[in-house]
mmCIF file of C-alpha atoms in Angstrom:
data_model
loop_
_atom_site.group_PDB
_atom_site.id
_atom_site.type_symbol
_atom_site.label_atom_id
_atom_site.label_comp_id
_atom_site.label_asym_id
_atom_site.label_seq_id
_atom_site.Cartn_x
_atom_site.Cartn_y
_atom_site.Cartn_z
ATOM 1 C CA MET A 1 0.000 0.000 0.000
ATOM 2 C CA GLU A 2 1.299 3.441 -0.873
ATOM 3 C CA VAL A 3 1.713 6.305 1.552
ATOM 4 C CA SER A 4 -1.344 8.522 1.418
ATOM 5 C CA ALA A 5 -1.399 12.196 0.509
ATOM 6 C CA GLY A 6 -1.841 13.087 4.207
ATOM 7 C CA GLY A 7 1.605 11.625 4.934
ATOM 8 C CA GLU A 8 0.411 8.788 7.165
ATOM 9 C CA SER A 9 2.453 5.623 7.348
ATOM 10 C CA PRO A 10 1.259 2.581 5.393
ATOM 11 C CA GLN A 11 0.399 0.836 8.674
ATOM 12 C CA LYS A 12 -1.794 3.784 9.669
ATOM 13 C CA VAL A 13 -3.560 3.733 6.324
ATOM 14 C CA GLN A 14 -4.024 -0.021 6.653
ATOM 15 C CA SER A 15 -5.488 0.342 10.106
ATOM 16 C CA MET A 16 -7.795 3.162 9.009
ATOM 17 C CA ALA A 17 -8.917 1.097 6.045
ATOM 18 C CA THR A 18 -9.586 -1.843 8.331
ATOM 19 C CA PHE A 19 -11.328 -0.154 11.212
ATOM 20 C CA GLY A 20 -12.691 3.186 10.160
ATOM 21 C CA CYS A 21 -15.874 2.225 8.361
ATOM 22 C CA GLY A 22 -19.528 1.787 9.135
ATOM 23 C CA ILE A 23 -22.147 -0.656 7.974
ATOM 24 C CA LEU A 24 -25.791 0.167 7.447
ATOM 25 C CA TYR A 25 -28.775 -1.970 8.392
ATOM 26 C CA ASP A 26 -32.407 -1.284 7.614
ATOM 27 C CA ALA A 27 -34.533 -2.613 10.498
ATOM 28 C CA LYS A 28 -37.847 -2.125 8.746
ATOM 29 C CA TRP A 29 -40.154 -5.116 9.408
ATOM 30 C CA GLN A 30 -37.282 -7.104 10.935
ATOM 31 C CA ASN A 31 -37.365 -9.205 14.060
ATOM 32 C CA PRO A 32 -35.190 -7.297 16.591
ATOM 33 C CA PHE A 33 -33.863 -10.466 18.255
ATOM 34 C CA HIS A 34 -32.768 -12.190 15.049
ATOM 35 C CA THR A 35 -31.401 -8.833 13.902
ATOM 36 C CA ALA A 36 -29.382 -8.493 17.110
ATOM 37 C CA ASN A 37 -27.798 -11.873 16.504
ATOM 38 C CA LYS A 38 -26.684 -10.695 13.090
ATOM 39 C CA ILE A 39 -25.477 -7.245 14.179
ATOM 40 C CA LYS A 40 -23.509 -8.795 17.066
ATOM 41 C CA ASP A 41 -21.096 -10.438 14.594
ATOM 42 C CA TYR A 42 -20.300 -7.077 12.983
ATOM 43 C CA LEU A 43 -19.852 -5.282 16.321
ATOM 44 C CA THR A 44 -17.393 -7.915 17.553
ATOM 45 C CA GLY A 45 -15.647 -8.112 14.175
ATOM 46 C CA SER A 46 -16.059 -11.869 13.864
ATOM 47 C CA THR A 47 -17.141 -11.420 10.231
ATOM 48 C CA LYS A 48 -13.530 -10.502 9.382
ATOM 49 C CA PRO A 49 -10.767 -13.008 8.641
ATOM 50 C CA ILE A 50 -8.399 -11.033 10.910
ATOM 51 C CA TYR A 51 -10.684 -11.616 13.903
ATOM 52 C CA HIS A 52 -9.043 -12.622 17.155
ATOM 53 C CA PRO A 53 -10.637 -12.418 20.611
ATOM 54 C CA LEU A 54 -7.875 -10.098 21.867
ATOM 55 C CA ASN A 55 -8.083 -7.883 18.798
ATOM 56 C CA ASP A 56 -10.680 -5.126 18.972
ATOM 57 C CA CYS A 57 -11.639 -5.008 15.298
ATOM 58 C CA GLY A 58 -15.410 -4.485 15.287
ATOM 59 C CA ASP A 59 -17.237 -2.278 12.797
ATOM 60 C CA HIS A 60 -19.650 0.555 13.466
ATOM 61 C CA VAL A 61 -23.189 -0.516 12.692
ATOM 62 C CA VAL A 62 -25.757 2.113 11.789
ATOM 63 C CA VAL A 63 -29.350 0.934 12.102
ATOM 64 C CA ILE A 64 -32.152 2.911 10.472
ATOM 65 C CA ASN A 65 -35.943 2.610 10.735
ATOM 66 C CA SER A 66 -35.827 1.096 14.211
ATOM 67 C CA ARG A 67 -39.341 2.434 14.780
ATOM 68 C CA ASP A 68 -40.608 -0.088 12.219
ATOM 69 C CA ILE A 69 -39.216 -3.277 13.772
ATOM 70 C CA ALA A 70 -41.628 -6.214 13.900
ATOM 71 C CA MET A 71 -42.045 -8.416 16.971
ATOM 72 C CA PRO A 72 -43.305 -11.978 16.531
ATOM 73 C CA GLY A 73 -46.724 -13.050 17.851
ATOM 74 C CA ILE A 74 -47.996 -11.207 20.914
ATOM 75 C CA GLU A 75 -44.544 -10.058 22.045
ATOM 76 C CA TRP A 76 -45.431 -6.364 22.000
ATOM 77 C CA GLU A 77 -48.044 -6.990 24.727
ATOM 78 C CA LYS A 78 -46.322 -9.784 26.642
ATOM 79 C CA ARG A 79 -42.602 -8.915 26.632
ATOM 80 C CA VAL A 80 -41.671 -6.972 29.768
ATOM 81 C CA TYR A 81 -38.570 -4.877 30.452
ATOM 82 C CA PHE A 82 -37.539 -4.691 34.104
ATOM 83 C CA HIS A 83 -35.846 -1.773 35.779
ATOM 84 C CA HIS A 84 -34.992 -1.085 39.390
ATOM 85 C CA THR A 85 -33.964 2.332 40.638
ATOM 86 C CA GLY A 86 -32.164 0.841 43.652
ATOM 87 C CA TYR A 87 -34.531 2.372 46.186
ATOM 88 C CA PRO A 88 -37.208 0.344 48.016
ATOM 89 C CA GLY A 89 -40.248 0.050 45.800
ATOM 90 C CA GLY A 90 -38.184 1.212 42.876
ATOM 91 C CA ALA A 91 -38.947 -1.764 40.668
ATOM 92 C CA SER A 92 -40.805 -1.085 37.458
ATOM 93 C CA TRP A 93 -41.971 -3.261 34.623
ATOM 94 C CA THR A 94 -42.474 -1.739 31.198
ATOM 95 C CA LEU A 95 -44.255 -3.531 28.369
ATOM 96 C CA ALA A 96 -42.417 -3.679 25.079
ATOM 97 C CA TRP A 97 -44.927 -1.487 23.285
ATOM 98 C CA GLU A 98 -44.718 1.141 26.047
ATOM 99 C CA LEU A 99 -40.928 1.149 25.890
ATOM 100 C CA HIS A 100 -41.069 1.398 22.112
ATOM 101 C CA GLN A 101 -43.362 4.419 22.410
ATOM 102 C CA LYS A 102 -41.005 6.122 24.858
ATOM 103 C CA ASP A 103 -37.848 5.413 22.855
ATOM 104 C CA PRO A 104 -38.104 3.617 19.512
ATOM 105 C CA THR A 105 -34.415 2.640 19.587
ATOM 106 C CA LEU A 106 -34.326 1.004 22.984
ATOM 107 C CA VAL A 107 -35.875 -2.399 22.200
ATOM 108 C CA LEU A 108 -33.274 -3.077 19.531
ATOM 109 C CA ARG A 109 -30.408 -1.694 21.598
ATOM 110 C CA LYS A 110 -31.288 -3.904 24.561
ATOM 111 C CA ALA A 111 -31.660 -6.919 22.272
ATOM 112 C CA VAL A 112 -28.158 -6.377 20.895
ATOM 113 C CA TYR A 113 -26.687 -5.619 24.327
ATOM 114 C CA ASN A 114 -28.116 -8.849 25.730
ATOM 115 C CA GLN A 115 -26.604 -10.890 22.934
ATOM 116 C CA LEU A 116 -23.091 -9.448 23.175
ATOM 117 C CA SER A 117 -20.661 -11.572 25.167
ATOM 118 C CA LYS A 118 -20.509 -10.575 28.828
ATOM 119 C CA ASN A 119 -16.984 -9.244 29.201
ATOM 120 C CA LEU A 120 -15.113 -5.948 29.466
ATOM 121 C CA LEU A 121 -15.423 -5.318 25.733
ATOM 122 C CA ARG A 122 -19.223 -5.226 25.924
ATOM 123 C CA ARG A 123 -19.646 -1.484 26.610
ATOM 124 C CA GLY A 124 -17.160 -0.555 23.901
ATOM 125 C CA ARG A 125 -18.921 -2.760 21.389
ATOM 126 C CA ILE A 126 -22.369 -1.373 22.126
ATOM 127 C CA ALA A 127 -20.915 2.130 21.757
ATOM 128 C CA ARG A 128 -20.264 1.290 18.094
ATOM 129 C CA LEU A 129 -23.962 0.712 17.512
ATOM 130 C CA HIS A 130 -25.851 3.762 16.214
ATOM 131 C CA ILE A 131 -29.626 3.403 16.025
ATOM 132 C CA PHE A 132 -31.957 5.882 14.356
ATOM 133 C CA PRO A 133 -35.756 5.643 14.609
ATOM 134 C CA ASP A 134 -36.267 6.765 10.996
ATOM 135 C CA ASP A 135 -34.161 6.830 7.857
ATOM 136 C CA LYS A 136 -32.631 10.246 8.574
ATOM 137 C CA ILE A 137 -28.898 9.893 9.321
ATOM 138 C CA PRO A 138 -26.507 12.783 9.978
ATOM 139 C CA ASP A 139 -24.218 13.391 6.989
ATOM 140 C CA SER A 140 -21.105 12.862 9.124
ATOM 141 C CA ILE A 141 -22.193 9.273 9.681
ATOM 142 C CA LEU A 142 -23.597 8.659 6.213
ATOM 143 C CA GLN A 143 -20.357 9.543 4.440
ATOM 144 C CA ASN A 144 -18.447 6.897 6.419
ATOM 145 C CA ILE A 145 -20.808 4.084 5.496
ATOM 146 C CA SER A 146 -19.209 1.504 3.233
ATOM 147 C CA GLY A 147 -21.606 -1.392 3.144
ATOM 148 C CA GLN A 148 -25.019 -2.669 4.001
ATOM 149 C CA ILE A 149 -26.180 -5.746 5.862
ATOM 150 C CA ARG A 150 -28.869 -7.701 4.093
ATOM 151 C CA GLN A 151 -32.247 -7.815 5.795
ATOM 152 C CA LEU A 152 -33.317 -11.140 7.259
ATOM 153 C CA ARG A 153 -36.788 -11.293 5.749
ATOM 154 C CA PRO A 154 -38.529 -9.547 2.870
ATOM 155 C CA VAL A 155 -40.456 -6.396 3.685
ATOM 156 C CA PRO A 156 -44.163 -7.018 2.960
ATOM 157 C CA LYS A 157 -45.714 -4.789 0.313
ATOM 158 C CA ARG A 158 -49.178 -3.334 0.958
ATOM 159 C CA LEU A 159 -51.791 -2.766 -1.744
ATOM 160 C CA ASP A 160 -51.307 1.010 -1.567
ATOM 161 C CA HIS A 161 -47.581 0.552 -2.256
ATOM 162 C CA TYR A 162 -48.354 -0.756 -5.752
ATOM 163 C CA SER A 163 -48.847 1.715 -8.566
ATOM 164 C CA GLU A 164 -52.262 2.242 -10.106
ATOM 165 C CA GLU A 165 -51.154 0.522 -13.309
ATOM 166 C CA GLU A 166 -49.806 -2.586 -11.564
ATOM 167 C CA VAL A 167 -53.081 -3.026 -9.697
ATOM 168 C CA LYS A 168 -55.072 -2.623 -12.905
ATOM 169 C CA ASN A 169 -52.988 -5.134 -14.840
ATOM 170 C CA PHE A 170 -53.057 -7.758 -12.086
ATOM 171 C CA PRO A 171 -54.861 -10.885 -13.385
ATOM 172 C CA LYS A 172 -58.412 -11.253 -12.202
ATOM 173 C CA VAL A 173 -58.616 -14.497 -10.266
ATOM 174 C CA PHE A 174 -62.406 -14.733 -9.950
ATOM 175 C CA ASP A 175 -65.560 -12.707 -10.471
ATOM 176 C CA TRP A 176 -67.589 -11.428 -7.545
ATOM 177 C CA PRO A 177 -71.172 -12.711 -7.476
ATOM 178 C CA ARG A 178 -73.588 -10.273 -9.095
ATOM 179 C CA GLU A 179 -75.404 -9.436 -5.814
ATOM 180 C CA TYR A 180 -72.206 -9.240 -3.673
ATOM 181 C CA ILE A 181 -71.680 -5.845 -2.052
ATOM 182 C CA ILE A 182 -68.047 -4.733 -1.828
ATOM 183 C CA GLN A 183 -67.571 -2.515 1.218
ATOM 184 C CA MET B 1 -0.951 -17.670 38.739
ATOM 185 C CA THR B 2 -1.953 -15.356 35.955
ATOM 186 C CA SER B 3 -0.517 -15.841 32.493
ATOM 187 C CA HIS B 4 1.402 -12.575 32.954
ATOM 188 C CA THR B 5 3.211 -13.836 36.047
ATOM 189 C CA TRP B 6 3.829 -17.188 34.402
ATOM 190 C CA ASN B 7 5.402 -15.492 31.383
ATOM 191 C CA LEU B 8 7.652 -13.365 33.592
ATOM 192 C CA PHE B 9 9.287 -16.532 34.876
ATOM 193 C CA TRP B 10 9.052 -19.004 32.036
ATOM 194 C CA GLY B 11 8.800 -16.828 28.952
ATOM 195 C CA SER B 12 7.209 -17.696 25.666
ATOM 196 C CA SER B 13 8.483 -17.844 22.137
ATOM 197 C CA PHE B 14 7.671 -18.862 18.584
ATOM 198 C CA VAL B 15 8.821 -21.928 16.717
ATOM 199 C CA ARG B 16 12.357 -21.226 15.511
ATOM 200 C CA THR B 17 15.537 -22.930 14.447
ATOM 201 C CA PRO B 18 19.079 -21.499 14.363
ATOM 202 C CA LEU B 19 19.978 -20.337 10.829
ATOM 203 C CA ARG B 20 17.445 -22.586 9.059
ATOM 204 C CA ASN B 21 19.181 -25.615 10.473
ATOM 205 C CA GLY B 22 18.127 -28.809 8.747
ATOM 206 C CA VAL B 23 17.152 -27.125 5.462
ATOM 207 C CA GLY B 24 19.747 -28.371 2.967
ATOM 208 C CA ARG B 25 22.426 -28.992 5.618
ATOM 209 C CA TYR B 26 22.563 -29.776 9.291
ATOM 210 C CA VAL B 27 24.935 -28.140 11.738
ATOM 211 C CA GLN B 28 25.503 -29.947 15.023
ATOM 212 C CA GLN B 29 24.376 -27.531 17.738
ATOM 213 C CA LEU B 30 25.714 -29.549 20.664
ATOM 214 C CA GLN B 31 29.383 -28.622 21.002
ATOM 215 C CA ARG B 32 30.517 -30.241 24.213
ATOM 216 C CA VAL B 33 29.085 -32.731 26.655
ATOM 217 C CA THR B 34 30.703 -33.268 30.058
ATOM 218 C CA PHE B 35 30.050 -36.395 32.095
ATOM 219 C CA LYS B 36 30.603 -35.688 35.771
ATOM 220 C CA PHE B 37 30.611 -38.740 38.006
ATOM 221 C CA CYS B 38 32.110 -40.417 41.061
ATOM 222 C CA LYS B 39 34.260 -43.541 40.748
ATOM 223 C CA THR B 40 33.055 -45.136 43.967
ATOM 224 C CA HIS B 41 29.498 -44.056 44.859
ATOM 225 C CA GLY B 42 26.504 -46.128 43.827
ATOM 226 C CA GLY B 43 24.610 -43.111 42.486
ATOM 227 C CA SER B 44 27.063 -42.989 39.578
ATOM 228 C CA GLN B 45 26.874 -46.692 38.760
ATOM 229 C CA GLY B 46 24.699 -46.218 35.674
ATOM 230 C CA MET B 47 26.941 -43.415 34.478
ATOM 231 C CA ARG B 48 30.062 -45.566 34.903
ATOM 232 C CA GLU B 49 28.390 -48.380 32.997
ATOM 233 C CA PHE B 50 27.489 -45.978 30.191
ATOM 234 C CA ILE B 51 31.078 -44.727 30.002
ATOM 235 C CA GLU B 52 32.426 -48.271 29.819
ATOM 236 C CA LYS B 53 30.015 -49.582 27.210
ATOM 237 C CA ASP B 54 28.570 -46.783 25.061
ATOM 238 C CA LEU B 55 30.647 -43.645 25.324
ATOM 239 C CA VAL B 56 33.291 -44.573 22.728
ATOM 240 C CA ASP B 57 30.580 -45.447 20.200
ATOM 241 C CA PHE B 58 28.862 -42.124 20.889
ATOM 242 C CA ALA B 59 32.092 -40.203 20.359
ATOM 243 C CA LYS B 60 32.836 -42.076 17.109
ATOM 244 C CA VAL B 61 29.387 -41.461 15.671
ATOM 245 C CA ASN B 62 29.452 -37.755 16.644
ATOM 246 C CA PRO B 63 32.887 -36.405 15.745
ATOM 247 C CA GLY B 64 31.568 -32.821 16.054
ATOM 248 C CA VAL B 65 30.850 -33.198 19.787
ATOM 249 C CA VAL B 66 33.645 -32.819 22.307
ATOM 250 C CA VAL B 67 33.269 -35.332 25.133
ATOM 251 C CA TYR B 68 34.747 -34.551 28.527
ATOM 252 C CA LEU B 69 34.892 -36.913 31.488
ATOM 253 C CA LYS B 70 35.193 -35.319 34.912
ATOM 254 C CA PRO B 71 35.520 -37.739 37.804
ATOM 255 C CA ARG B 72 34.993 -36.075 41.171
ATOM 256 C CA ARG B 73 34.940 -37.712 44.530
ATOM 257 C CA HIS B 74 31.686 -38.427 46.386
ATOM 258 C CA ARG B 75 29.463 -36.150 44.403
ATOM 259 C CA SER B 76 26.348 -37.053 42.448
ATOM 260 C CA PRO B 77 26.704 -37.483 38.683
ATOM 261 C CA CYS B 78 25.424 -35.054 36.094
ATOM 262 C CA LEU B 79 25.523 -34.248 32.378
ATOM 263 C CA LYS B 80 26.509 -30.802 31.200
ATOM 264 C CA ALA B 81 25.813 -29.857 27.598
ATOM 265 C CA GLU B 82 27.135 -26.719 25.872
ATOM 266 C CA TYR B 83 25.629 -25.454 22.637
ATOM 267 C CA LEU B 84 26.721 -23.362 19.713
ATOM 268 C CA ASN B 85 24.598 -20.414 20.832
ATOM 269 C CA GLY B 86 26.362 -20.309 24.234
ATOM 270 C CA GLU B 87 23.554 -21.922 26.211
ATOM 271 C CA GLU B 88 24.356 -24.718 28.613
ATOM 272 C CA GLU B 89 22.137 -27.305 30.196
ATOM 273 C CA TYR B 90 22.630 -29.551 33.222
ATOM 274 C CA ILE B 91 20.847 -32.841 33.755
ATOM 275 C CA SER B 92 21.147 -34.719 37.017
ATOM 276 C CA ALA B 93 22.067 -38.349 36.411
ATOM 277 C CA HIS B 94 21.808 -39.445 40.034
ATOM 278 C CA ASN B 95 20.797 -43.113 40.336
ATOM 279 C CA LEU B 96 19.952 -43.302 36.618
ATOM 280 C CA SER B 97 20.573 -46.546 34.761
ATOM 281 C CA SER B 98 22.888 -46.596 31.765
ATOM 282 C CA SER B 99 19.956 -46.914 29.337
ATOM 283 C CA ASP B 100 18.345 -43.818 30.880
ATOM 284 C CA ILE B 101 21.583 -41.899 30.466
ATOM 285 C CA LYS B 102 21.777 -43.044 26.862
ATOM 286 C CA LYS B 103 18.377 -41.489 26.240
ATOM 287 C CA TRP B 104 19.316 -38.242 27.978
ATOM 288 C CA VAL B 105 22.517 -37.950 25.953
ATOM 289 C CA GLU B 106 20.496 -38.496 22.798
ATOM 290 C CA TYR B 107 18.121 -35.740 23.969
ATOM 291 C CA LEU B 108 21.016 -33.329 24.532
ATOM 292 C CA ARG B 109 22.566 -34.202 21.155
ATOM 293 C CA MET B 110 19.387 -33.392 19.216
ATOM 294 C CA ARG B 111 18.537 -30.145 20.975
ATOM 295 C CA SER B 112 19.139 -26.765 19.369
ATOM 296 C CA GLY B 113 20.143 -25.126 22.632
ATOM 297 C CA ASN B 114 17.295 -22.639 22.487
ATOM 298 C CA PRO B 115 15.511 -22.352 25.835
ATOM 299 C CA VAL B 116 12.535 -24.660 26.341
ATOM 300 C CA GLU B 117 9.572 -22.260 26.527
ATOM 301 C CA ARG B 118 5.881 -22.195 25.965
ATOM 302 C CA LEU B 119 5.215 -21.876 22.250
ATOM 303 C CA ARG B 120 2.717 -19.169 21.416
ATOM 304 C CA LYS B 121 1.996 -20.817 18.070
ATOM 305 C CA TYR B 122 2.829 -24.260 16.812
ATOM 306 C CA GLN B 123 3.616 -23.020 13.299
ATOM 307 C CA HIS B 124 5.727 -20.242 11.858
ATOM 308 C CA THR B 125 6.341 -18.698 8.464
ATOM 309 C CA ASP B 126 8.748 -15.984 7.299
ATOM 310 C CA HIS B 127 6.273 -15.025 4.538
ATOM 311 C CA PRO B 128 2.869 -14.527 6.188
ATOM 312 C CA SER B 129 1.095 -13.376 3.061
ATOM 313 C CA ILE B 130 2.004 -13.070 -0.591
ATOM 314 C CA GLN B 131 -1.185 -11.252 -1.573
ATOM 315 C CA GLY B 132 -0.778 -8.677 1.203
ATOM 316 C CA PRO B 133 -2.820 -8.339 4.349
ATOM 317 C CA TRP B 134 -6.591 -8.462 4.256
ATOM 318 C CA THR B 135 -8.549 -5.207 4.216
ATOM 319 C CA PRO B 136 -12.324 -4.731 4.166
ATOM 320 C CA TRP B 137 -12.003 -3.966 0.451
ATOM 321 C CA THR B 138 -10.474 -7.257 -0.667
ATOM 322 C CA HIS B 139 -12.905 -9.395 -2.662
ATOM 323 C CA ARG B 140 -15.543 -6.669 -2.494
ATOM 324 C CA ASP B 141 -17.570 -5.638 -5.502
ATOM 325 C CA PRO B 142 -16.219 -2.223 -6.611
ATOM 326 C CA GLU B 143 -19.815 -1.225 -7.292
ATOM 327 C CA ILE B 144 -20.154 -0.184 -3.622
ATOM 328 C CA ASN B 145 -17.885 2.785 -4.378
ATOM 329 C CA VAL B 146 -20.620 4.407 -6.422
ATOM 330 C CA THR B 147 -23.616 3.120 -4.451
ATOM 331 C CA GLU B 148 -25.840 5.599 -2.679
ATOM 332 C CA PHE B 149 -26.647 4.412 0.828
ATOM 333 C CA PRO B 150 -29.196 3.294 1.955
ATOM 334 C CA SER B 151 -29.498 1.071 -1.071
ATOM 335 C CA GLU B 152 -32.604 -0.990 -1.687
ATOM 336 C CA LYS B 153 -30.698 -3.521 -3.771
ATOM 337 C CA LEU B 154 -28.038 -4.289 -1.152
ATOM 338 C CA SER B 155 -30.571 -4.350 1.672
ATOM 339 C CA ALA B 156 -33.323 -6.600 0.296
ATOM 340 C CA ALA B 157 -33.401 -10.105 1.761
ATOM 341 C CA HIS B 158 -32.717 -13.079 -0.495
ATOM 342 C CA VAL B 159 -36.073 -14.676 -1.230
ATOM 343 C CA THR B 160 -35.945 -18.390 -1.917
ATOM 344 C CA GLU B 161 -39.646 -19.195 -2.305
ATOM 345 C CA LYS B 162 -42.169 -17.619 -4.637
ATOM 346 C CA THR B 163 -44.944 -15.605 -3.041
ATOM 347 C CA ALA B 164 -48.610 -16.409 -3.744
ATOM 348 C CA THR B 165 -48.857 -13.213 -5.809
ATOM 349 C CA GLU B 166 -45.961 -14.275 -8.034
ATOM 350 C CA GLN B 167 -47.454 -17.750 -8.411
ATOM 351 C CA VAL B 168 -50.779 -16.270 -9.535
ATOM 352 C CA ILE B 169 -49.033 -14.062 -12.088
ATOM 353 C CA GLU B 170 -47.034 -17.032 -13.362
ATOM 354 C CA LEU B 171 -50.194 -19.147 -13.740
ATOM 355 C CA PHE B 172 -51.846 -16.273 -15.577
ATOM 356 C CA GLU B 173 -48.898 -15.916 -17.976
ATOM 357 C CA LYS B 174 -48.914 -19.667 -18.686
ATOM 358 C CA GLN B 175 -52.641 -19.557 -19.368
ATOM 359 C CA LYS B 176 -52.196 -16.646 -21.731
ATOM 360 C CA ILE B 177 -49.476 -18.454 -23.683
ATOM 361 C CA ALA B 178 -51.566 -21.661 -23.867
ATOM 362 C CA SER B 179 -54.679 -19.847 -25.031
ATOM 363 C CA GLY B 180 -52.627 -17.824 -27.542
ATOM 364 C CA SER B 181 -51.188 -21.007 -29.109
ATOM 365 C CA ASN B 182 -54.676 -22.585 -29.292
ATOM 366 C CA THR B 183 -56.165 -19.684 -31.236
ATOM 367 C CA SER B 184 -53.240 -19.517 -33.723
#
């Protein structure tokens, strides 16, 4: 590798090329727990061939659309997040949907944090995770993004997402009965 | 004992050999072996037996090794080996049989003289990579350089099964082709 115009050593350039990049993930309609399992590998750096447990080589992961994550089954009503202030009677239980209303990034962040390995590197790894509730990212972050993680499941398409023409040209599967009233 | 403390005392190293010894030619690293023994005590009996029976053969087979004999009164026997790199090693031969001593001499003869340490890796190469070290850009599609993020194409999940909608459209297309061929 050649020395860059800034005058940095080749090793510095190598290290910047290896560590200084971010990866984007679109959380729209994705299961936060399966997503966390995927993101975990990028935060720890175990997707890279240079990975070693003593070598802190994780990537920054930028997650967008965290407001639109999808929980399976009745998890929004039944999953409970526990917090204790430390004072007597300070325990509180928050339902997942309530937590998501308060902070739309927190469900995903906690899911990732729980799946990271429980050691001294955990806080540093979670600090590399940047979650945004919508698809608006600051330019300073966007210009460092160099890749995108594939979503785990296809995003469902609603009828109003199709164009007028596509709907019109869709084959007619059956005829409604003559006296059937379409609401 | 933590690994740090352990390393302070015992050290650690990589697999190595002096001057590529054994590749193309072999240089005897053992330079001198000294047999220290007592002529009367029983603890040296095995050593004395070794000297009587096997030592001359050993010296003939290994002309590059200097053999010293050092009798000393009423002291326990030992082997002292000196190597080309200046290291020396002592092995107590107290109460050892002559066959045991034969094995220890063989051990000293084949050693390189480098200290016996924990090996950090069991393999070593002078040329770690010919292609150069890995970077995040090796084997990546250069198309990402001109991609606008977020990109729908890079994000969409791989779909393996056809959806019901696609199946309906496919059936419809087949029907159209069949009916078209019938009329013509």
